[in-house]
Coordinates of C-alpha atoms and ligand atoms in Angstrom, one line a residue:
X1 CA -71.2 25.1 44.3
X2 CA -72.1 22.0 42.3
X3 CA -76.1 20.6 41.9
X4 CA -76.2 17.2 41.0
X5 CA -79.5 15.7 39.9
X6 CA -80.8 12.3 38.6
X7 CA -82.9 12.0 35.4
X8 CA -84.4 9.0 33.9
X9 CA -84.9 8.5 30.5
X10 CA -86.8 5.3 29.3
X11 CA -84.1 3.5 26.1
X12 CA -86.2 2.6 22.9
X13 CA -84.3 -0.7 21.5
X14 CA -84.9 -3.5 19.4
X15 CA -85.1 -7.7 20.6
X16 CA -82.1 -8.0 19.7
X17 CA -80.3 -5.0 21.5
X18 CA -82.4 -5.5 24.6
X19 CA -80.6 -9.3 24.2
X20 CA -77.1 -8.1 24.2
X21 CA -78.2 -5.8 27.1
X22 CA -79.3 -8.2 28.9
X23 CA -76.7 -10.9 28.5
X24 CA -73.9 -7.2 29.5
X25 CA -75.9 -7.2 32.5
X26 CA -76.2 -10.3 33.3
X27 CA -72.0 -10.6 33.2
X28 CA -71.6 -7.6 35.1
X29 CA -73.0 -8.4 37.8
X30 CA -71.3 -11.7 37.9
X31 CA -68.2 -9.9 37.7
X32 CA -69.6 -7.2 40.4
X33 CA -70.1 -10.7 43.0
X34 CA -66.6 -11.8 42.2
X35 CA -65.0 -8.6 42.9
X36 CA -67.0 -8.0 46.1
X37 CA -66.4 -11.3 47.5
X38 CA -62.7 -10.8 46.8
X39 CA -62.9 -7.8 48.6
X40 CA -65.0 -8.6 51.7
X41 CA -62.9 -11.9 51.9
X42 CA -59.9 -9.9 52.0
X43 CA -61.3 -6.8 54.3
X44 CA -60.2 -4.1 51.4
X45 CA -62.3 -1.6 49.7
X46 CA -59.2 0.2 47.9
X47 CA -59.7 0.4 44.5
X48 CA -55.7 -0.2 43.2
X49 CA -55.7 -3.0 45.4
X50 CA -58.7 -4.7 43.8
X51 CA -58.0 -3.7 40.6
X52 CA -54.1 -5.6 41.3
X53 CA -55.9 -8.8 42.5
X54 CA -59.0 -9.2 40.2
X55 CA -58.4 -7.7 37.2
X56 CA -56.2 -10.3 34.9
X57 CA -58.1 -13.2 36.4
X58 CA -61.6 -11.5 35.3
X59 CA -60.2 -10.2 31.9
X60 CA -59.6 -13.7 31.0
X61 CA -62.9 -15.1 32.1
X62 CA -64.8 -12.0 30.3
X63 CA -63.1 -11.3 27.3
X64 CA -66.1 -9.9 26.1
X65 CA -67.1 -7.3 28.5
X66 CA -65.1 -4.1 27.8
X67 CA -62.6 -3.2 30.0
X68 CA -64.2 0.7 31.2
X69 CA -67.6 -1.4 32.0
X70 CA -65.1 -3.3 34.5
X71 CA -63.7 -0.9 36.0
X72 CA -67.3 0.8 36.9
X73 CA -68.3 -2.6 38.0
X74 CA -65.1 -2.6 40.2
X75 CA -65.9 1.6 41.5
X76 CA -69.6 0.1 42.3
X77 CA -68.3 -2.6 44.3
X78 CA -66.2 -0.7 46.4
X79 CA -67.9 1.3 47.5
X80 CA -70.8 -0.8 48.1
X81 CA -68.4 -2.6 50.3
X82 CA -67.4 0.8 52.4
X83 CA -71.6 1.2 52.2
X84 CA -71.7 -1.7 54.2
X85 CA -68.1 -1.3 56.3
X86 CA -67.7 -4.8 55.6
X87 CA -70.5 -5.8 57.7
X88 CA -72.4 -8.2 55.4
X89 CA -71.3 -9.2 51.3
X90 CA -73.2 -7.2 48.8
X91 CA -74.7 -9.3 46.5
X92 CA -75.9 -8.3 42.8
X93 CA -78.4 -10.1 41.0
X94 CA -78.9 -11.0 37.7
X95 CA -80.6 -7.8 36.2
X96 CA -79.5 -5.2 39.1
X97 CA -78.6 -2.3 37.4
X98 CA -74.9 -1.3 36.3
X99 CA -73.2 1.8 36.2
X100 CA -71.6 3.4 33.0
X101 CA -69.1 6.0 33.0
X102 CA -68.5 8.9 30.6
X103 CA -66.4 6.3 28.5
X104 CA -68.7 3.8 27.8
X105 CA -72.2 5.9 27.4
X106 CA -72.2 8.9 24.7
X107 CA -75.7 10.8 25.3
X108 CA -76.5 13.2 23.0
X109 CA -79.7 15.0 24.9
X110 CA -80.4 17.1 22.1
X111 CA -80.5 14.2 19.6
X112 CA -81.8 12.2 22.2
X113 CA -80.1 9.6 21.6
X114 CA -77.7 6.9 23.9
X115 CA -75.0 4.5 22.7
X116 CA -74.1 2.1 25.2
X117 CA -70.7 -0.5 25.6
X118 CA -72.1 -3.7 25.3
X119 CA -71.1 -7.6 25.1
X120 CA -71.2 -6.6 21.3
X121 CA -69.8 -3.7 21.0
X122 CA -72.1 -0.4 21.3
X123 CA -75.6 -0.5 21.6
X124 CA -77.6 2.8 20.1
X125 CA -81.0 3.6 22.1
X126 CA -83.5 6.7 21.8
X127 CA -85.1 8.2 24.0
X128 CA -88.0 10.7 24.2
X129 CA -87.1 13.7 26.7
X130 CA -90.6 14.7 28.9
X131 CA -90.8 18.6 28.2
X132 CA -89.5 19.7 31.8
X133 CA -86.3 17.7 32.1
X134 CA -85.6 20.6 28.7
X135 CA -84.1 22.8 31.4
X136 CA -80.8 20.3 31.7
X137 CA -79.7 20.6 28.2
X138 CA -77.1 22.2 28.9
X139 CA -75.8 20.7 32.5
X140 CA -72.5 18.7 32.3
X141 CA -73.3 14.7 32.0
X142 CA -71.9 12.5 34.9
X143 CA -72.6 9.0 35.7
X144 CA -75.3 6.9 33.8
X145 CA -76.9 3.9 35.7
X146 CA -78.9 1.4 33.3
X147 CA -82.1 -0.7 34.7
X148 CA -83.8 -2.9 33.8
X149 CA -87.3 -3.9 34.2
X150 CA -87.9 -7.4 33.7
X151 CA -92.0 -7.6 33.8
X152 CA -92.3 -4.7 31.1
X153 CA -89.0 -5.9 29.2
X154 CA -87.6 -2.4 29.5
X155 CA -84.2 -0.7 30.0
X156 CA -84.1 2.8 31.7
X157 CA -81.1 4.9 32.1
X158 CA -80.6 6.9 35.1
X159 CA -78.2 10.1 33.9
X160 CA -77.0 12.1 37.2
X161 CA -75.6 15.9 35.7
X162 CA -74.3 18.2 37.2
X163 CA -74.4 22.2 37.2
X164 CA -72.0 24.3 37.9
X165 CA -73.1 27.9 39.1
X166 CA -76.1 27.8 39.6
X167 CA -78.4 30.3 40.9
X168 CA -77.4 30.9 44.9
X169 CA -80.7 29.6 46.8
X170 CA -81.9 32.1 49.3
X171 CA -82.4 30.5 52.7
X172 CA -86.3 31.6 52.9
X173 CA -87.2 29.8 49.9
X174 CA -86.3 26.5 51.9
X175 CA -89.6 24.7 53.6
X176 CA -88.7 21.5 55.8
X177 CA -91.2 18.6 55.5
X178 CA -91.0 16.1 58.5
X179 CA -93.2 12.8 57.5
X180 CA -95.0 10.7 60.2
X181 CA -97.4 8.5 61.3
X182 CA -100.8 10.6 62.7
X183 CA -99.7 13.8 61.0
X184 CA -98.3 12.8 57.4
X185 CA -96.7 15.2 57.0
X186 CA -96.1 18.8 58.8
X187 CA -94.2 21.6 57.1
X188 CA -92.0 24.4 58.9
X189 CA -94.6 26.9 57.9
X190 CA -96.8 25.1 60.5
X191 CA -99.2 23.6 58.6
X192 CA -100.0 19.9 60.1
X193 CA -101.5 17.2 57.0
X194 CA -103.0 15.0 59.5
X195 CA -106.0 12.8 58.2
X196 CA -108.9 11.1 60.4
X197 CA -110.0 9.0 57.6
X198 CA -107.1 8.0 56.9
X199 CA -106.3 7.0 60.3
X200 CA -110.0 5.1 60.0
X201 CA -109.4 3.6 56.7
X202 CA -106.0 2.1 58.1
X203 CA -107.4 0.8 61.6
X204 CA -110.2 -0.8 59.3
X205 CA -107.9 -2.4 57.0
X206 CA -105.6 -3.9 59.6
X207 CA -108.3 -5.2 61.6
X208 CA -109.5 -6.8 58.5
X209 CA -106.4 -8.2 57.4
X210 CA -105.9 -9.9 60.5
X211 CA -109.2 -11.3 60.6
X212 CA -108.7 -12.5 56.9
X213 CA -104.9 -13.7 57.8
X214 CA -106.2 -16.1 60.4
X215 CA -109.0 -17.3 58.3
X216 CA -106.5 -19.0 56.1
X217 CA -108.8 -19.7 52.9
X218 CA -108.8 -19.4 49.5
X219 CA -112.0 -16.6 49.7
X220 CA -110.5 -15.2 52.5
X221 CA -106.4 -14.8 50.8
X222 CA -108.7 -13.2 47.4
X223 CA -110.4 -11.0 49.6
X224 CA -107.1 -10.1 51.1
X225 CA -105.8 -8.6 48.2
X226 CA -108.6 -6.5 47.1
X227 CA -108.8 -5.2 50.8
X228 CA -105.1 -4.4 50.4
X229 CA -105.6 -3.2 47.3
X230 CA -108.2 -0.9 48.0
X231 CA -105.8 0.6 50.7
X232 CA -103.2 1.4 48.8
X233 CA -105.2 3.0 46.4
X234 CA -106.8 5.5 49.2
X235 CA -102.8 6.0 50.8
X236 CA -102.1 7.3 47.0
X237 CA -104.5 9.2 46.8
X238 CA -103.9 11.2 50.2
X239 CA -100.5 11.9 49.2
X240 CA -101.7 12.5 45.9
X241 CA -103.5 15.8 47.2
X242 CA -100.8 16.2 50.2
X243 CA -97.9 16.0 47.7
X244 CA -99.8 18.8 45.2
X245 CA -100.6 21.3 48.2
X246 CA -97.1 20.9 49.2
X247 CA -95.3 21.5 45.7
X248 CA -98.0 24.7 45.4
X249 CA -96.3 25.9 48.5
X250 CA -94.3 30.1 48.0
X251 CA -90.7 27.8 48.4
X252 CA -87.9 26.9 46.0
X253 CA -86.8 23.9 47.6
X254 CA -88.4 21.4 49.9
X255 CA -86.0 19.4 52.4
X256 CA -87.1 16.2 53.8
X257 CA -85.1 13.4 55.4
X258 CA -83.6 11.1 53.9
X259 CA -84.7 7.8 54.7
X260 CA -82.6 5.5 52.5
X261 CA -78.9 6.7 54.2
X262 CA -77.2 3.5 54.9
X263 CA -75.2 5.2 57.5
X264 CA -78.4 6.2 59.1
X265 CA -80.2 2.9 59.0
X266 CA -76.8 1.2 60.8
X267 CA -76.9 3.9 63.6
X268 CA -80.5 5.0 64.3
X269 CA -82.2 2.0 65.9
X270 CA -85.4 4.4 67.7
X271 CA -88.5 2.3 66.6
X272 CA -90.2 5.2 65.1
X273 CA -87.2 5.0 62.9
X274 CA -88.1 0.9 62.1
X275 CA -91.6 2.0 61.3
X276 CA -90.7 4.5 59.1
X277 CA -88.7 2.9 56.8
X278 CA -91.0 0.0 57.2
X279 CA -94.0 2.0 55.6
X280 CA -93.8 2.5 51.6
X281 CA -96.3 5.4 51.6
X282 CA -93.4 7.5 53.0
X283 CA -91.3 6.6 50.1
X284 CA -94.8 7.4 47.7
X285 CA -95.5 11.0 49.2
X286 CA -91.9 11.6 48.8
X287 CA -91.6 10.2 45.1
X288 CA -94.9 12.4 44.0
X289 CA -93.6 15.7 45.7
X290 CA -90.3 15.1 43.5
X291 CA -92.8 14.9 40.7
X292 CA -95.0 17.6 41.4
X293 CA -91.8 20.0 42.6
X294 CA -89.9 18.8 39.4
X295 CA -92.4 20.1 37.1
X296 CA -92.9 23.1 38.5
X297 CA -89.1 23.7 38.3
X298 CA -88.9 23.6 42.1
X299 CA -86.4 20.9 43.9
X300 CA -86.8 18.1 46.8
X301 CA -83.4 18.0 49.0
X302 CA -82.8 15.1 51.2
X303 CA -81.6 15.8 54.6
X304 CA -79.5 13.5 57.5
X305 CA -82.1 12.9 59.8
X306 CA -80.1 12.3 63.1
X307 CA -81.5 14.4 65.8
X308 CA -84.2 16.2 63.7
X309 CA -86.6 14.9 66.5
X310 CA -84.0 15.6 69.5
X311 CA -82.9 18.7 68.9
X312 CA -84.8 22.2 69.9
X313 CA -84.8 24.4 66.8
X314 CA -84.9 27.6 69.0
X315 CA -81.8 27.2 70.7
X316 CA -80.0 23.9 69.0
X317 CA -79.6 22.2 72.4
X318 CA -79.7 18.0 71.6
X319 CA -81.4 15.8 74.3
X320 CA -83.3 12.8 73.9
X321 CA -85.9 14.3 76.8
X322 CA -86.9 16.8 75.2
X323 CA -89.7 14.7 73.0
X324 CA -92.1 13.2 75.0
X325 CA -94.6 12.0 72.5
X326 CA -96.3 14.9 70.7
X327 CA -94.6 17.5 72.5
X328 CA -91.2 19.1 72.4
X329 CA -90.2 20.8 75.7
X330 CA -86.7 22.1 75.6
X331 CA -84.5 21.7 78.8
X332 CA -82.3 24.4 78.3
X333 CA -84.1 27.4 76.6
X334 CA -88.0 26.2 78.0
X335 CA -89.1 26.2 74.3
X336 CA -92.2 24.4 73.9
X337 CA -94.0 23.4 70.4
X338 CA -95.4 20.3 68.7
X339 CA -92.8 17.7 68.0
X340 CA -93.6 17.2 64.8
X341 CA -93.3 20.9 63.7
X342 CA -89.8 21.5 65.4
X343 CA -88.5 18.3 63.3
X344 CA -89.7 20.2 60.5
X345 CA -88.4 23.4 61.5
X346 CA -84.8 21.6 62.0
X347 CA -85.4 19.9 58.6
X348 CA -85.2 23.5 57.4
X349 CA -82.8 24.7 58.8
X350 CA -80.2 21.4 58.1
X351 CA -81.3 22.0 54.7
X352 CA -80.4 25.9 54.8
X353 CA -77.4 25.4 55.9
X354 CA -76.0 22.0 53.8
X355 CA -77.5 24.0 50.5
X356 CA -73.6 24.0 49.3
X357 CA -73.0 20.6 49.0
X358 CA -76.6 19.9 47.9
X359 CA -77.9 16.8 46.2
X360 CA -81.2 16.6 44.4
X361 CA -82.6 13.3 42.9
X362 CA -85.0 12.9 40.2
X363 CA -88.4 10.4 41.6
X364 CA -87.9 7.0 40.7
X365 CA -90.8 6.9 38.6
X366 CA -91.6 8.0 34.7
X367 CA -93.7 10.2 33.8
X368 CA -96.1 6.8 32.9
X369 CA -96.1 5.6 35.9
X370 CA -97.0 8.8 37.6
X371 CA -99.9 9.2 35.5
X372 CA -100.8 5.7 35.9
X373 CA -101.5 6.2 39.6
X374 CA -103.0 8.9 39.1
X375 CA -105.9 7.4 37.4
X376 CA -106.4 5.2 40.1
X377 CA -106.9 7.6 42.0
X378 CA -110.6 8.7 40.4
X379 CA -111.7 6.3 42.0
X380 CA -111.6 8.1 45.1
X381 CA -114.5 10.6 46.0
X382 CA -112.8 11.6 49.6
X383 CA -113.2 14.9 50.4
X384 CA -110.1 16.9 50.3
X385 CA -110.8 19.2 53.4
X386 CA -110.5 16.7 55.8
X387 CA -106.8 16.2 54.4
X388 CA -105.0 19.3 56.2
X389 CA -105.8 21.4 59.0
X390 CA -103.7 23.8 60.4
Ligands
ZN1 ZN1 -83.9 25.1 73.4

């Protein structure tokens, strides 16, 4: 049994480093368009083949991009393309991130330090370690993914490792999280995070915003963003407090769906479905409970979601009848219970039973940028007992 996990580090470098990195990236992704073209174009996502067509032509237009950087450009694109089953080009742009293998990225996490195939040869990076990613020191490394942030000028690397044996999870310790619209979130130990203010704060907000939309002036668009501002600031807030209750929960691992599956999005096409991936404050309580869980040396699992909502979790029978609204009413066994909490209770037990082959991702945020929103969040002088309610 193999746990793989993503941690990012953020690379101190010089101008003139950040430069090369740049111009590597810049040139990857060129290369990563030309490849996928050729293999859209061509309906082939077979890495030989691609290699056989692309690779002299590009070696002589790059001569300055190693040739291991290449052929992780040329793994990315492929299976981007299979991502996609040929359904529409992927597309890089100039600063999307590129992928490293073993070969071209020596991390040393206990001299914390990176060196990095570039344009010009290797680029050397620290990089400070926050106290709770300590615990990996000794996990194999795997893939390295390097970012780059173009407002704040900064290069992250995103290291997935891997370990080996690790400790067998016991199913019990498992809690399944379904996320929604009225109720935020509701757990499968039956607890229901609903919020009326929140509900209030948001029906405010849009009303406003379509009142300031029509207006169509410049006092109106300024007004706009603080109102939309001040909105997001009170959605992170709520998952702020949601997040920390949850991560406080007696369980070892928390399984949630996963909302990003590309072969999810192409197949579910239920409207609740739309909304949710529409709404970013899913992504944020989900991003904050990987904090909160992370440094208490718990873990966040992301589950398939197909059928979560269809299926009873008493008896496992699948049929779309058996939501109507808030209430689940199964056709074959007669079980009856909140919809929301027997999503949560299948969450559970999907992620009980795929804890072999389990995943676990690192938040997509630094420790900065945590804290950073958490400061905003002062601001706020809600009452925290209107949050939850059993
Ligand atoms: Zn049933």
């Amino acid at each position: 049994m193999n746990v793989d996990r993503t941690i990012k580090f953020k690379l101190e470098l010089s101008e003139q480093d950040k430069e090369t990195l740049r111009q590597t990236m810049t040139l990857s992704n060129q290369v990563f368009n030309k490849i996928a073209k050729y293999g859209f174009e061509n309906h082939t996502c077979s890495k030989v083949s691609i290699h056989h067509a692309t690779y002299y032509d590009i070696r002589g237009k790059y001569p300055e991009l190693p040739c291991s950087i290449l052929q992780g450009i040329r793994d990315v694109a492929c299976e981007a393309l299979k991502g996609v089953e040929f359904k529409k080009l992927p597309k890089s742009k100039q600063y999307s991130a590129i992928r490293y293998n073993k070969r071209v990225c020596n991390i040393n996490l206990s001299k914390k330090v990176v060196t990095l195939a570039s344009t010009k040869g290797r680029v050397k990076a620290a990089f400070p370690i926050p106290e709770y990613y300590r615990q990996y020191l000794d996990w194999e490394l795997r893939t390295s993914t390097l970012s780059y942030n173009k407002q704040q000028n900064t290069f992250y690397l995103h290291v997935t490792i891997r370990n080996q044996s690790p400790e067998p999870v016991d199913g019990n310790k498992i809690l399944g999280i379904d996320r929604g619209i009225i109720n935020i979130a509701v757990t499968s130990n039956n607890k229901f995070f609903n919020s009326k203010p929140i509900k209030n704060v948001r029906a405010k907000y849009t009303y406003l915003r379509a009142k300031l939309q029509g207006k169509g002036t410049r006092s109106a668009k300024k007004l706009l963003r603080k109102v939309s501002g001040k909105e997001e600031r009170f959605v992170t807030w709520v998952n702020h407090n949601i997040s920390k209750e949850i991560a406080a929960m007696p369980f070892d691992v928390f399984a949630i769906e996963d909302l990003n599956s590309i072969r999810v999005q192409s197949r579910v096409r239920g409207m609740e479905f739309t909304r949710k991936l529409n709404n970013w404050s899913f992504y944020q309580l989900e991003q904050f409970l990987r904090y909160k869980a992370e440094a208490a040396g718990k873990s966040v699992i992301t589950i398939d979601p197909r059928y979560t909502s269809q299926k009873c979790s008493n008896c496992g029978h699948i049929y779309k009848g058996n939501r109507k609204g808030n209430s689940f009413h199964c056709v074959k066994c007669g079980f009856q219970i909140h919809a929301d909490l027997n999503a949560a209770r299948n969450i559970a037990d999907i992620g009980k039973s795929g804890i072999g082959r389990l995943t676990v991702n690192q938040p997509y945020m630094t420790c900065d940028e945590v804290e950073a929103r958490m400061e905003i969040e002062t601001e706020h002088s809600y009452n925290a007992s209107h949050l939850s309610a059993e």
